[in-house]
Amino acid sequence: MGRTKADTKGRIEHYHRLLDKTILTYQDPITGLLPGFIAKDGSVHGDAWVRDNVYGILAVWGMSLVYKKRSDNQDYKANAFELEQRVVKLMRGLLFAMMKQADKVEAYKSKRSTKSALHAKYDIRTGNTVVGDDAWGHLQIDAPSLYILVLAQMTATGLQIVYTLDEVAFIQNLVFYIESAYVTPDYGIWERGDKTNNGQPELNASSIGMAKAAMESIIGLDLFGSRGGPSSVIHVLHDEVQQCNAKLMSLLPRESSSKEIDAALLSIISFPAFAVENVEMINTVRGSMNHNLMGRYGCKRFLRDGYQTVKEDSSRLYYEPAELKIFENIECEWPMFFCYFLIDAVFREDKRDMLKFNKLLQKVILRDEDDDSIQRLPELYYVPYDKTDMEYQHPHSQDRCPGKKRQTMWSQSLFILGGLLSENLIAVGEIDPLNRRFSTQAKPDLIIQVSLLAEDDAIAKMLQDQDIKTQTIKEIEESKTFPITVLASRHLGVAYQDMGSCKKMNLSGRPYHPMGVQSTCQIYDVSGKLFVFIPQFLDQEIFYFSLDARMVVELIKTHLAYLKTNWKQMGRPTFPIPVLRSVMDEGSSERSAFMKLLQALMSGYSTGVKVKVGYLSEFLSTSCVTKLTFLGRMPTMKVPLKHKDSSTMMLLSKDDSFDRSDKKPSLVARGSVRRSRQGDLMGSPLLGYSKTPRRSSSGLLKPLSAAGALSRRGSLHGYSLSQLVEELKASPTAADKADVLHYIYSTHGKDCQITVEGEIYTVENLLEELYDKVCQMHNWSLVRHVAGMLDKKVEALAQAATELLVRQKQFSIGSPSLRRETPISQPVPSDELYQLIKKSFPTDHSSIALTQVRNVMFLTRGPQQAEILLVVSEILKSEKSLRNLC
């Protein structure tokens, strides 16, 4: 039987009165912030925690929605407006408090230090900080993430919380602050970090899940609502969201390495985050909580939680290592989690659980002595000291007492919100306008659009003759209907550095990072001009992987599989693939593999992925098009699809064949490259080298040890630089030229100038030319060695390392036999990672490019290569069965 209007009115008045007495009366009139808790004697205590304030205002927001949907009543209309303004006031109060710490947000983007973290709590009267940077575990990624998530949901209902573009810029930087949650150990929702309470942060699933939900919610959101424009839109990189998702799924059903299960996970498997997309995992986590954490008075936060138990020594900041055992079975129970379960049941439309948790809540609420209609939810219930022995022996058998905090804003707000939902005064869609509750629904089959970009007209014609649709970049950019500029992915990374910059607050925008494939598979609109970006792994200027056609074929298949699994944007991904002459030449041994890939793409399927090959102009109506409104213009340097011409330098290119076998090789510095590899291992049985240095059969040079060849400066026992240059010119093969150049580089440095027929070249110039030559020849041994001498850095290496780390894999860089091995368990910036590699192999340029990596995941013996690290990361990204491998 339905409820009458009078009954509904009575329930609305009850909840409004309850809200007024338990929450609104404590809201600060100046800042709008809420205190932490109310003590048993009714006194107000605590600072304004970000997390508690956001949760605390949810009930006020929910009550405003109750009135708003019944605005035909003038009193209700007035109540709705007043409550909305209270919500706005609190959210802006938190925004002001955090904006005062804009310098920390800026510092954190580069340092990721706990000392650079935004503070977790503020003074309720002023919004200023209340404790020092080191006096609290401030790094709590879930708190600003929760703020962003709720800000997005409230904005979607029509509330305007952000007023200026300066505030928009700060919110954009908050997104940068949380986007690396998947590699950021923090102190978590309970502010203690590791379960043993030793002051150490750790990766927490609840923090990562909340960050993922926040980023997904605010992608493309206009913070000015219906009255906004392009400049007030927030941008998020989807690849960062996917990294969070990958790490989240690798952690679940655990909360962290130290916590088997945590009640905080309720907030990410259900309201408010709905961050987990796998129904089976959601049920597993929920079942684990019911089995391990549920009690008569609420849920334990996690197993062996000593907080507020009678056995806890509150005079000490941290626990002793073996102290956790004494908290087992007497952990405090938090009735707040009954509210989470109740709200979860409402969203699942599980009436049985709704009834169950409503009854449980009625048993643990406290009523005011002067008005028993005012119900308060205490923070926790503890086991009294005289009953601990019996509770140890028979868990859940003893009656518990409410803690010192009669009410927290967090728990009270969820209690009221749960009541409004369970009594159907508001619908679930009203507090979830962004429809996050549907995150578990199956996605439709994805079709990936592929555009083939030929290096020149001849390649395009050859492919078109075989019914393979392709265009040249010139045709695309000079199109009269839809001109599209093609650039390298690194230009997109540079462009994103302008996003969120604000000189007034000294915010620099997004730090440069390599762009992921989800970012490069979008078409970008900058001031009405369209741009497409070549995926990073196909950019020859970044790494020599793209020169190996067989490797490129495998990487293309890998990225197609990755997109199929992880693409969530509106519109289809558009995947541009350059087709180069070096691959398609008749004499190329790699042409067959590449042609098979192109034919598979034309068939509509590639390794189980649906694809459609066509022209970029054909895909505009179905592609994912992103407007980069923060940019005035995009850099216009085009992506180099082929190697630069090196015919201008006669030292290395006076013969077209470059690798002549008809001339007797000169042996002045022959073997320098080989000897330099693992120079410190000369004589080691591992490599089979003799301790006796190799002698030159020409007699021009005296014998050299490997170390001596690399350490001496000046000429070699009287041989001048000009003589070495003549040897370089006379050397017939790439290997011989590399030997001579390596010796000149080692003894004179890469800045050494060489004059030939009036032209001045540096050793670095010649090395660059040699690099281009050996790349064209696919002489990978020399490619790696010359790349090491040129200090070529692999941007994707740090990203690949992160791919493994977020999946809880570890590896090490260096040589175990040389005792130069550095274990990597946390993400390392590209520059630092490169310096670690150089430190491990100070004289071995080949190993700088072909780095020894002993990957713990595979437990292999012997050296592994940096290249393997890159490939393994790609496999883990694409193979669903391997993604959660532990």
XYZ file of N, CA, C and O in Angstrom, residues 3 12 14 55 261 290 292 300 335 357 370 391 410 439 474 525 561 657 660 702 720 722 735 737 761 776 838:
108
model
N 2.221 5.222 0.253
C 2.231 6.185 1.333
C 1.409 7.402 0.937
O 1.458 7.850 -0.211
N 9.388 13.845 5.369
C 10.275 14.910 4.894
C 10.610 15.864 6.034
O 11.779 16.239 6.228
N 10.548 15.158 9.182
C 11.399 14.451 10.152
C 12.861 14.510 9.728
O 13.742 14.831 10.557
N 31.625 13.929 2.610
C 30.576 12.975 2.996
C 29.496 13.661 3.821
O 28.302 13.376 3.683
N 41.609 -7.279 3.663
C 40.296 -6.747 3.291
C 40.082 -5.481 4.108
O 40.653 -5.330 5.189
N 31.394 -9.274 4.338
C 30.363 -9.911 5.160
C 30.958 -11.009 6.032
O 30.579 -11.166 7.201
N 34.328 -11.508 6.908
C 35.468 -11.186 7.769
C 35.283 -9.953 8.648
O 35.926 -9.852 9.701
N 34.184 -4.020 11.179
C 35.564 -3.659 11.479
C 36.119 -2.911 10.269
O 35.733 -3.183 9.137
N 29.363 1.403 12.959
C 28.000 1.305 12.409
C 27.814 2.062 11.092
O 26.877 1.800 10.353
N 19.522 -4.120 6.892
C 20.427 -3.085 7.401
C 19.680 -1.931 8.052
O 20.218 -1.266 8.933
N 16.794 14.737 25.489
C 15.709 15.705 25.516
C 14.763 15.579 24.330
O 13.710 16.222 24.297
N 35.516 -12.016 24.778
C 35.410 -11.711 23.345
C 36.528 -12.390 22.555
O 36.317 -12.838 21.424
N 30.443 12.394 8.996
C 30.522 11.375 7.951
C 29.427 10.322 8.146
O 28.621 10.056 7.243
N 28.391 1.156 -14.393
C 29.763 0.867 -14.847
C 29.981 -0.615 -15.146
O 30.915 -0.973 -15.861
N 50.696 14.068 -47.519
C 50.491 15.274 -48.317
C 49.042 15.374 -48.777
O 48.439 16.451 -48.729
N 40.760 18.690 -32.261
C 40.305 19.951 -32.850
C 40.924 21.098 -32.061
O 40.654 21.257 -30.866
N 44.482 -4.979 -29.636
C 43.845 -5.776 -28.584
C 43.626 -4.939 -27.324
O 42.591 -5.058 -26.652
N 77.149 1.447 -51.364
C 76.893 0.173 -50.698
C 77.209 0.230 -49.216
O 76.642 -0.504 -48.426
N 81.253 -2.609 -48.034
C 81.999 -3.233 -49.129
C 82.873 -4.368 -48.605
O 83.536 -4.240 -47.594
N 99.434 -0.502 -31.337
C 99.880 -1.424 -30.303
C 98.660 -2.076 -29.656
O 97.559 -1.538 -29.726
N 97.887 10.466 -34.777
C 97.155 11.725 -34.654
C 95.696 11.542 -35.043
O 95.293 10.524 -35.636
N 94.202 13.176 -37.337
C 94.077 13.159 -38.796
C 94.303 11.758 -39.354
O 93.655 11.347 -40.320
N 80.836 -1.851 -39.501
C 81.474 -2.259 -38.257
C 82.836 -1.598 -38.095
O 83.208 -1.151 -37.008
N 83.851 1.247 -39.496
C 83.663 2.684 -39.250
C 83.225 2.918 -37.796
O 83.641 3.883 -37.159
N 82.986 19.014 -39.041
C 82.005 18.132 -38.444
C 82.445 17.785 -37.023
O 83.643 17.751 -36.720
N 69.082 1.896 -41.233
C 68.588 1.456 -42.538
C 69.033 0.029 -42.844
O 68.323 -0.740 -43.489
N 73.029 4.057 -17.086
C 74.395 4.500 -17.390
C 75.342 4.166 -16.246
O 76.493 3.799 -16.463
